[in-house]
Short mmCIF file of C-alpha atoms in Angstrom, two decimals:
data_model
loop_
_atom_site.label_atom_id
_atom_site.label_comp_id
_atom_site.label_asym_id
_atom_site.label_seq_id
_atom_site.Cartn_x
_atom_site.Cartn_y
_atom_site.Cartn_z
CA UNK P 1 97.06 72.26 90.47
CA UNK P 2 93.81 73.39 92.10
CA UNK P 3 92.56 76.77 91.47
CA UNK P 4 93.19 79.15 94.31
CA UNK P 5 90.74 82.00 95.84
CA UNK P 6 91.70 85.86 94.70
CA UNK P 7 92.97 86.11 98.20
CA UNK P 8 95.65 83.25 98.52
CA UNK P 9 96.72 84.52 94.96
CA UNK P 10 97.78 88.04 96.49
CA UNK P 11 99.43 86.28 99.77
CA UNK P 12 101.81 84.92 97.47
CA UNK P 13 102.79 88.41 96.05
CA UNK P 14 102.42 90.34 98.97
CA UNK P 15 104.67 87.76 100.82
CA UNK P 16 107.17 87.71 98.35
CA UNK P 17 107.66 91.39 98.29
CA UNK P 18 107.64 91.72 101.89
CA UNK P 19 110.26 89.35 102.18
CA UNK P 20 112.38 90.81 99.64
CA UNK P 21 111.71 94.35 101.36
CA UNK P 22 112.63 92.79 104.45
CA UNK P 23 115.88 90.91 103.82
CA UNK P 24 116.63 91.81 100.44
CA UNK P 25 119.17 88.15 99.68
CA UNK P 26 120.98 88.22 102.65
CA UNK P 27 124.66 88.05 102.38
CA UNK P 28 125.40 84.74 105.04
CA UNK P 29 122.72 83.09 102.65
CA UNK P 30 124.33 84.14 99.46
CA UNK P 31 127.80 82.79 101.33
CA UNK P 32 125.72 79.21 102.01
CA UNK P 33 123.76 78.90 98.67
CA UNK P 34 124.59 81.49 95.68
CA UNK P 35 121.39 83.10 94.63
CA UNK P 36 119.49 81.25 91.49
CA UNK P 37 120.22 83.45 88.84
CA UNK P 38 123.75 81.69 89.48
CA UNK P 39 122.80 79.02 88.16
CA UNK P 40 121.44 80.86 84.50
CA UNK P 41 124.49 82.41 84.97
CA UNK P 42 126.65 79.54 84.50
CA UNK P 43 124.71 77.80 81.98
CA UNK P 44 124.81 81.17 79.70
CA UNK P 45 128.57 81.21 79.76
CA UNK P 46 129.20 77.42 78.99
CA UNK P 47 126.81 78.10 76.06
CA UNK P 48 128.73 80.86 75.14
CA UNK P 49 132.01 79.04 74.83
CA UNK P 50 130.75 76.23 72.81
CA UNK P 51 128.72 78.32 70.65
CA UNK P 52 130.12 82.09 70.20
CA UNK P 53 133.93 80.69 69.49
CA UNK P 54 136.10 83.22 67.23
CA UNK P 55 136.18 81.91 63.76
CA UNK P 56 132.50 81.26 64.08
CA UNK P 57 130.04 83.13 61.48
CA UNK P 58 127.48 85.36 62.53
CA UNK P 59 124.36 83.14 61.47
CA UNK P 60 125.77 79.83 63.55
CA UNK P 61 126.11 82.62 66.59
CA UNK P 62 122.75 83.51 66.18
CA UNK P 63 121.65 79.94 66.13
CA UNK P 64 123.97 79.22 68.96
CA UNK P 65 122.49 82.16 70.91
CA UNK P 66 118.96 81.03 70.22
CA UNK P 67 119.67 77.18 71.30
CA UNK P 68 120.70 79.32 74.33
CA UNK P 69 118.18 80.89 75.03
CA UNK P 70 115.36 78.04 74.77
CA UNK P 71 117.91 76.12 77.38
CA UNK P 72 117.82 78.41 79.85
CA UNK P 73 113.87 78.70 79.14
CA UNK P 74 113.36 74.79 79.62
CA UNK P 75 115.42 74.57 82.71
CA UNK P 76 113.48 77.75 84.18
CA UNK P 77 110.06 77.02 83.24
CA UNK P 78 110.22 73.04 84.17
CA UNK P 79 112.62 73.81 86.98
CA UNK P 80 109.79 76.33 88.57
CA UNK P 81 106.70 74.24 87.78
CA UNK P 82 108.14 71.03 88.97
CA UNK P 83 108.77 73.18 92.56
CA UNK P 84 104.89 74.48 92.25
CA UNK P 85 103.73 71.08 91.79
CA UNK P 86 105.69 69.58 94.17
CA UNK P 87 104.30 72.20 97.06
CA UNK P 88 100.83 72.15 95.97
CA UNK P 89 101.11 68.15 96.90
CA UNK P 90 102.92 68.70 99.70
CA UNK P 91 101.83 71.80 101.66
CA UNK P 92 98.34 72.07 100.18
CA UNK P 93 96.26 74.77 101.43
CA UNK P 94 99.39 75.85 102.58
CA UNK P 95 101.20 76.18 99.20
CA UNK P 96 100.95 79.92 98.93
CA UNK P 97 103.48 80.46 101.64
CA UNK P 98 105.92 77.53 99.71
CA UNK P 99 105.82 79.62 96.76
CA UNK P 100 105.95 82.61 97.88
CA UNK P 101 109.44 81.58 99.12
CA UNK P 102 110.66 80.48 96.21
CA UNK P 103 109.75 83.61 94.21
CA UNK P 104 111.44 85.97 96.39
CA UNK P 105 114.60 85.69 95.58
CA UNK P 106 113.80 86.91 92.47
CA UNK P 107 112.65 90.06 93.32
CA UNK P 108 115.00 92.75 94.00
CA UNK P 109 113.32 96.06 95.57
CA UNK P 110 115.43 95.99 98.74
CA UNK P 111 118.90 95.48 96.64
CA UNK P 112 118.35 98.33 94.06
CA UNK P 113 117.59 100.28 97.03
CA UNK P 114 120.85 99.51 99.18
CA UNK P 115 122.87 99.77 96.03
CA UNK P 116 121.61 103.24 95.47
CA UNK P 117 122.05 104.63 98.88
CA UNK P 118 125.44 105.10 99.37
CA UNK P 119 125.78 107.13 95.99
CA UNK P 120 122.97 109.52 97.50
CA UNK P 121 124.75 109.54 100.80
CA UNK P 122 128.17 109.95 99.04
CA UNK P 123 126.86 112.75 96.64
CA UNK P 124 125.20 114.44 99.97
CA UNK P 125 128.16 114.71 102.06
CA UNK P 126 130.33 115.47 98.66
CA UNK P 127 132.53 113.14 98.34
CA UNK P 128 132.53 112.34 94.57
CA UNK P 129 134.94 109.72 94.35
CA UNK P 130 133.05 107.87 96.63
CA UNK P 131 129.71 108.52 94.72
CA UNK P 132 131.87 107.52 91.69
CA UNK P 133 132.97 104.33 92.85
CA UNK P 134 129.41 103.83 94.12
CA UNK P 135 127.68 104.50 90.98
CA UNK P 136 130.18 102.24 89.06
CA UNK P 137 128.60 99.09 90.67
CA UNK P 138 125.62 99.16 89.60
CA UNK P 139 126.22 101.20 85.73
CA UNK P 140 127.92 99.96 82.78
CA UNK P 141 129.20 103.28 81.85
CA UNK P 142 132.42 104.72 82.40
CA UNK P 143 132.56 106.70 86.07
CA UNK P 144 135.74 106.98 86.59
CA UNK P 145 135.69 111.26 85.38
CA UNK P 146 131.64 111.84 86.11
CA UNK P 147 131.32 115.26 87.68
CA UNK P 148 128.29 115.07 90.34
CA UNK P 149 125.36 116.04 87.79
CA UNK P 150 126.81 112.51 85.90
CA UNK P 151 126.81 110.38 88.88
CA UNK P 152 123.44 111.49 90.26
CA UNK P 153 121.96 110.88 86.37
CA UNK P 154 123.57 107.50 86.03
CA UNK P 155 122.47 106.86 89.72
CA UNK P 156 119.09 107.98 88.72
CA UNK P 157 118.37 106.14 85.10
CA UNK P 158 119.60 102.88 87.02
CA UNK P 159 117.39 103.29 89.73
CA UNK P 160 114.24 103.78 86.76
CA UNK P 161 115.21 101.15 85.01
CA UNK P 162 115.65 98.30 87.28
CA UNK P 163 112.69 99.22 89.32
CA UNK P 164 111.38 97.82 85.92
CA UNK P 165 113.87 94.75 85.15
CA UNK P 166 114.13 94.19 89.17
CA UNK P 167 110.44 94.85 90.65
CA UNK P 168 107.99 95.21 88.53
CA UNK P 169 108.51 92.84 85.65
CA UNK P 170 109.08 89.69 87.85
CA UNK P 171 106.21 90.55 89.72
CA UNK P 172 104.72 90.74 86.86
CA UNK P 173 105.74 87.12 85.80
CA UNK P 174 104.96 85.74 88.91
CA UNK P 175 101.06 87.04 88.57
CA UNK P 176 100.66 86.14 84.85
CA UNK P 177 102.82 82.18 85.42
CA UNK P 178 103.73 81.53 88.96
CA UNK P 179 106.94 80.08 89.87
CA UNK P 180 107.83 78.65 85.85
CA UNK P 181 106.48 82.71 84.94
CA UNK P 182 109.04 84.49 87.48
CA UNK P 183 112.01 82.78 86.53
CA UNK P 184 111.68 82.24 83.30
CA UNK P 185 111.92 85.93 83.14
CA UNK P 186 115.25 85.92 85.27
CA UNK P 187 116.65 83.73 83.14
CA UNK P 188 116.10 85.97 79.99
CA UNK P 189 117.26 89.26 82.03
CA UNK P 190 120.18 87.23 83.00
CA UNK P 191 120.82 86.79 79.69
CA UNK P 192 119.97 89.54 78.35
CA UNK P 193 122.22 90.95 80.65
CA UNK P 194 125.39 88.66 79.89
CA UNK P 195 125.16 88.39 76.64
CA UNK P 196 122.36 90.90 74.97
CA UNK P 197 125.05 93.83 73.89
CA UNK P 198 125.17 95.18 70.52
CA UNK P 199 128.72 95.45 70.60
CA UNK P 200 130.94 92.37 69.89
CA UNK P 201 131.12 89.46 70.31
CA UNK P 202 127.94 89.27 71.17
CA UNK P 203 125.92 91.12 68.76
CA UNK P 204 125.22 88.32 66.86
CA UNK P 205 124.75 85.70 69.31
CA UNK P 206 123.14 87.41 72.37
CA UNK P 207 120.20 88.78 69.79
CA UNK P 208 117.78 86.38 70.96
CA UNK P 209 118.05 87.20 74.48
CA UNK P 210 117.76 90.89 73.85
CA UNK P 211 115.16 90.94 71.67
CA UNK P 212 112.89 88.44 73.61
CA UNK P 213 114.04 90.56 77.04
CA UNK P 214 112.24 93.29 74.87
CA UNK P 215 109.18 91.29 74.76
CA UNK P 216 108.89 90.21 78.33
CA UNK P 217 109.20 93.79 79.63
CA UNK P 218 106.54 95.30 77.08
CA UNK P 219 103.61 95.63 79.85
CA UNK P 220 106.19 95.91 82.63
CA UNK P 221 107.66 99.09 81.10
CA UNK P 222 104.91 100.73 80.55
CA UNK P 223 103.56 99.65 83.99
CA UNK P 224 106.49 101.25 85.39
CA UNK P 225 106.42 103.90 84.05
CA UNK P 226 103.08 104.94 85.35
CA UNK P 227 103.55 103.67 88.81
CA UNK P 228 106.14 106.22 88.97
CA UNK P 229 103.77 109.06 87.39
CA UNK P 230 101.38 108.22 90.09
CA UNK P 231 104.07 107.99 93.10
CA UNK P 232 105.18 111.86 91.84
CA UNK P 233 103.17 113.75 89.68
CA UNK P 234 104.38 116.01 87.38
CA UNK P 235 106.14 112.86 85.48
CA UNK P 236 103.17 112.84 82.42
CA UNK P 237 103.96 115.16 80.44
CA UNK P 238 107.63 114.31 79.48
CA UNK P 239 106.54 110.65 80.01
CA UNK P 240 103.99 110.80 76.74
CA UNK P 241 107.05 113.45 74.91
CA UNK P 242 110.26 111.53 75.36
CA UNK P 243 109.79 107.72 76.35
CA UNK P 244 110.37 106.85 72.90
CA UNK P 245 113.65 108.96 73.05
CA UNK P 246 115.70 105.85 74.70
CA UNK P 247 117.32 103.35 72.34
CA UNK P 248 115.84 100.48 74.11
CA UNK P 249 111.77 100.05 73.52
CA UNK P 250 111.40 99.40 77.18
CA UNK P 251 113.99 101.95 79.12
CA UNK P 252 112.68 105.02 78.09
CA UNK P 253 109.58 104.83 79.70
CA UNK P 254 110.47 104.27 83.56
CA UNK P 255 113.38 106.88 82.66
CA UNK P 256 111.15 109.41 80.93
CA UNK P 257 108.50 109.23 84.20
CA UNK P 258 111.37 109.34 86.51
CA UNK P 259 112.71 112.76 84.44
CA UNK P 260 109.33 114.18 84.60
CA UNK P 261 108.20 113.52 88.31
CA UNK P 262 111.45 114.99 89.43
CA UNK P 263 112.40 117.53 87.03
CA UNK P 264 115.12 116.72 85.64
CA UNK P 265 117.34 115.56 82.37
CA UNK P 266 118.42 112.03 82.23
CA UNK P 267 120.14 110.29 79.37
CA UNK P 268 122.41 112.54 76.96
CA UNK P 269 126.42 111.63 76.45
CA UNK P 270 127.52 109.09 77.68
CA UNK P 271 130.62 107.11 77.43
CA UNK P 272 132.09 103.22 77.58
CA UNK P 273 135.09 101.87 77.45
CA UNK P 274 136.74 105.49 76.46
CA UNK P 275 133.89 105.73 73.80
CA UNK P 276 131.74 108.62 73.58
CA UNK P 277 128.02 107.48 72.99
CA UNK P 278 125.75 110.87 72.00
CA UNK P 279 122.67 109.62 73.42
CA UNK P 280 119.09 111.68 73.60
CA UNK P 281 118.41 113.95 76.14
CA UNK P 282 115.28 112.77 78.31
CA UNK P 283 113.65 115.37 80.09
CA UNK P 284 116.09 117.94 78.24
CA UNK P 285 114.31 120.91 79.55
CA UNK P 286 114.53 119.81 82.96
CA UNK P 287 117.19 121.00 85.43
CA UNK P 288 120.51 118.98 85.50
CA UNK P 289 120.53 115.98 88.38
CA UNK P 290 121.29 116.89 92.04
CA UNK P 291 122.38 115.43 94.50
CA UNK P 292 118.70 116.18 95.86
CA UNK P 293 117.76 114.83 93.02
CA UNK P 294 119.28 111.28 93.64
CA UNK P 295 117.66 111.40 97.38
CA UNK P 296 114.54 112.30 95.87
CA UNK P 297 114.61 109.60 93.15
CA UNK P 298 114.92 106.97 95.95
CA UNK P 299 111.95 107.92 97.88
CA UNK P 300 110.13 108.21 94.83
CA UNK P 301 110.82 104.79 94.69
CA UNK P 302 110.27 103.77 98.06
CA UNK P 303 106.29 104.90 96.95
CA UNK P 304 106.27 103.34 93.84
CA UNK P 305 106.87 100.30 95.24
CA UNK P 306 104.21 100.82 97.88
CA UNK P 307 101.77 101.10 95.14
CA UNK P 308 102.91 97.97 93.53
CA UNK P 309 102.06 96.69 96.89
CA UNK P 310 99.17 97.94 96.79
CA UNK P 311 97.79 96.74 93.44
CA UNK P 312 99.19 93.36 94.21
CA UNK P 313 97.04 93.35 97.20
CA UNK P 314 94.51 94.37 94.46
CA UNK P 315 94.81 91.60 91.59
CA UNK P 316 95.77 88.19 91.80
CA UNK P 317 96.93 86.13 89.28
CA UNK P 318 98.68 82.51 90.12
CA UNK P 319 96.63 79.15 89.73
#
């Protein structure tokens, strides 16, 4: 592929995210096509059945889950270079705008944002089941007996961690490897996702695609993390103190920024399938989450993504 300018470089981003921003995946186009991550989808859970059957020891899950893994990591990497190439030859100068398609679906800033809504506008107008209910689609935690402090947290931590998994680490991808970068990184958050639990039965056999999610969000995390210092100050301080508090390496740094810049305590019990799960307070001498909280949570993503705009306006990255 030729090298491109700096400039055409950042179209590609910035188009992508306006896009996204724009239309989010619209629902008659999901009703057409699917959406890509489908795809992953389906190819994680026939891998699953052949190779995480019951009777099965741990080490041939483990194997199993790492032949998974480097599947879905062939079929995303060629899949999205072959479509590079193939645009570069076809569109030429014109590429940018090809690709720029093809990454957006991919991105997800307009989704976590309409998914997060109507708990805020629930928890505003205080109706809690409905905030419940709300919350439940986009948390794997139980919700079904959250008082309003544990739907605006659970609201809140989702909304700081998948502006990592959802915004900032496939833009990421897309800056550092194009097309084969960006989805290559869906297909391990699919993954990681499906199958990357510590619980069984996939301890053993989704370890791969947690630990190597781990690895792709490293600089994403942290990235996050101080997008969202920047967006609303005041997020340092418990930022450098708790990030490491989380038990994921990555999740405790967009969640300790987003504690900080708003004041409040994220994290702490927590239960799943009617099991209690005494987790860390973040932010624990912060207030306890609001339903002002939530609303203020979402515009502090709203600018956090502007400044990710912003810096991909700044640095290009795709060849």
């Amino acid at each position: 592929m030729p090298p491109w300018p700096g400039w055409t470089r950042r179209l590609v981003e910035l188009l992508a995210l306006i896009l996204d921003a724009a239309l989010g995946w619209p629902a008659w186009l999901y009703a057409r096509i699917g959406h890509p991550v489908g795809a992953f989808a389906r190819i994680i859970a026939a891998c699953e059945r052949r190779w995480n059957r019951r009777g099965l020891g741990d080490g041939r899950r483990r194997m199993g889950g790492v032949a998974t893994l480097l599947i879905l990591l062939l079929a995303a990497t060629l899949g999205g270079w072959l479509i590079q190439s193939a645009l570069h030859r076809l569109m030429g100068a014109w590429a940018w705008a090809g690709i720029a398609l093809a990454a957006w679906p991919a991105l997800a800033q307009r989704s976590l944002f309409d998914h997060v809504l109507p708990v805020v506008k629930a928890l505003k107008t205080g109706d809690l089941p409905t905030a419940r209910q709300a919350v439940g689609h986009i948390v794997g935690r139980d919700t079904a007996s959250l008082d309003e402090a544990g739907v605006a947290r659970a609201a809140i931590e989702s909304l700081a961690e998948s502006f990592c998994d959802g915004v900032v680490a496939p833009l990421f991808w897309l800056v550092v490897g194009g097309l084969p970068g960006i989805w290559a990184y869906k297909a391990v958050n699919t993954a990681d996702s499906m199958i990357g639990h510590r619980e069984e039965p996939f301890a053993a056999f989704g370890w791969a695609a947690a630990r190597f999610d781990d690895l792709l969000n490293l600089a994403p995390a942290r990235l996050s993390a101080i997008l969202l210092c920047v967006a609303g100050p005041g997020g340092w301080r418990v930022l450098r103190r708790d990030h490491a508090l989380h038990a994921s390496p990555n999740a405790g740094w967009p969640e300790a920024a987003m504690a900080g810049a708003l004041g409040v305590r994220l994290a702490g019990p927590v239960q799943y399938d009617g099991v209690r799960h005494d987790k860390a307070w973040i932010g624990g001498d912060g207030g306890e989450a609001t339903p002002a909280a939530t609303s203020a949570a979402l515009a502090l993503y709203v600018r956090a993504c502007l400044l990710l705009w912003l810096a991909a306006a700044m640095i290009g990255g795709i060849g």
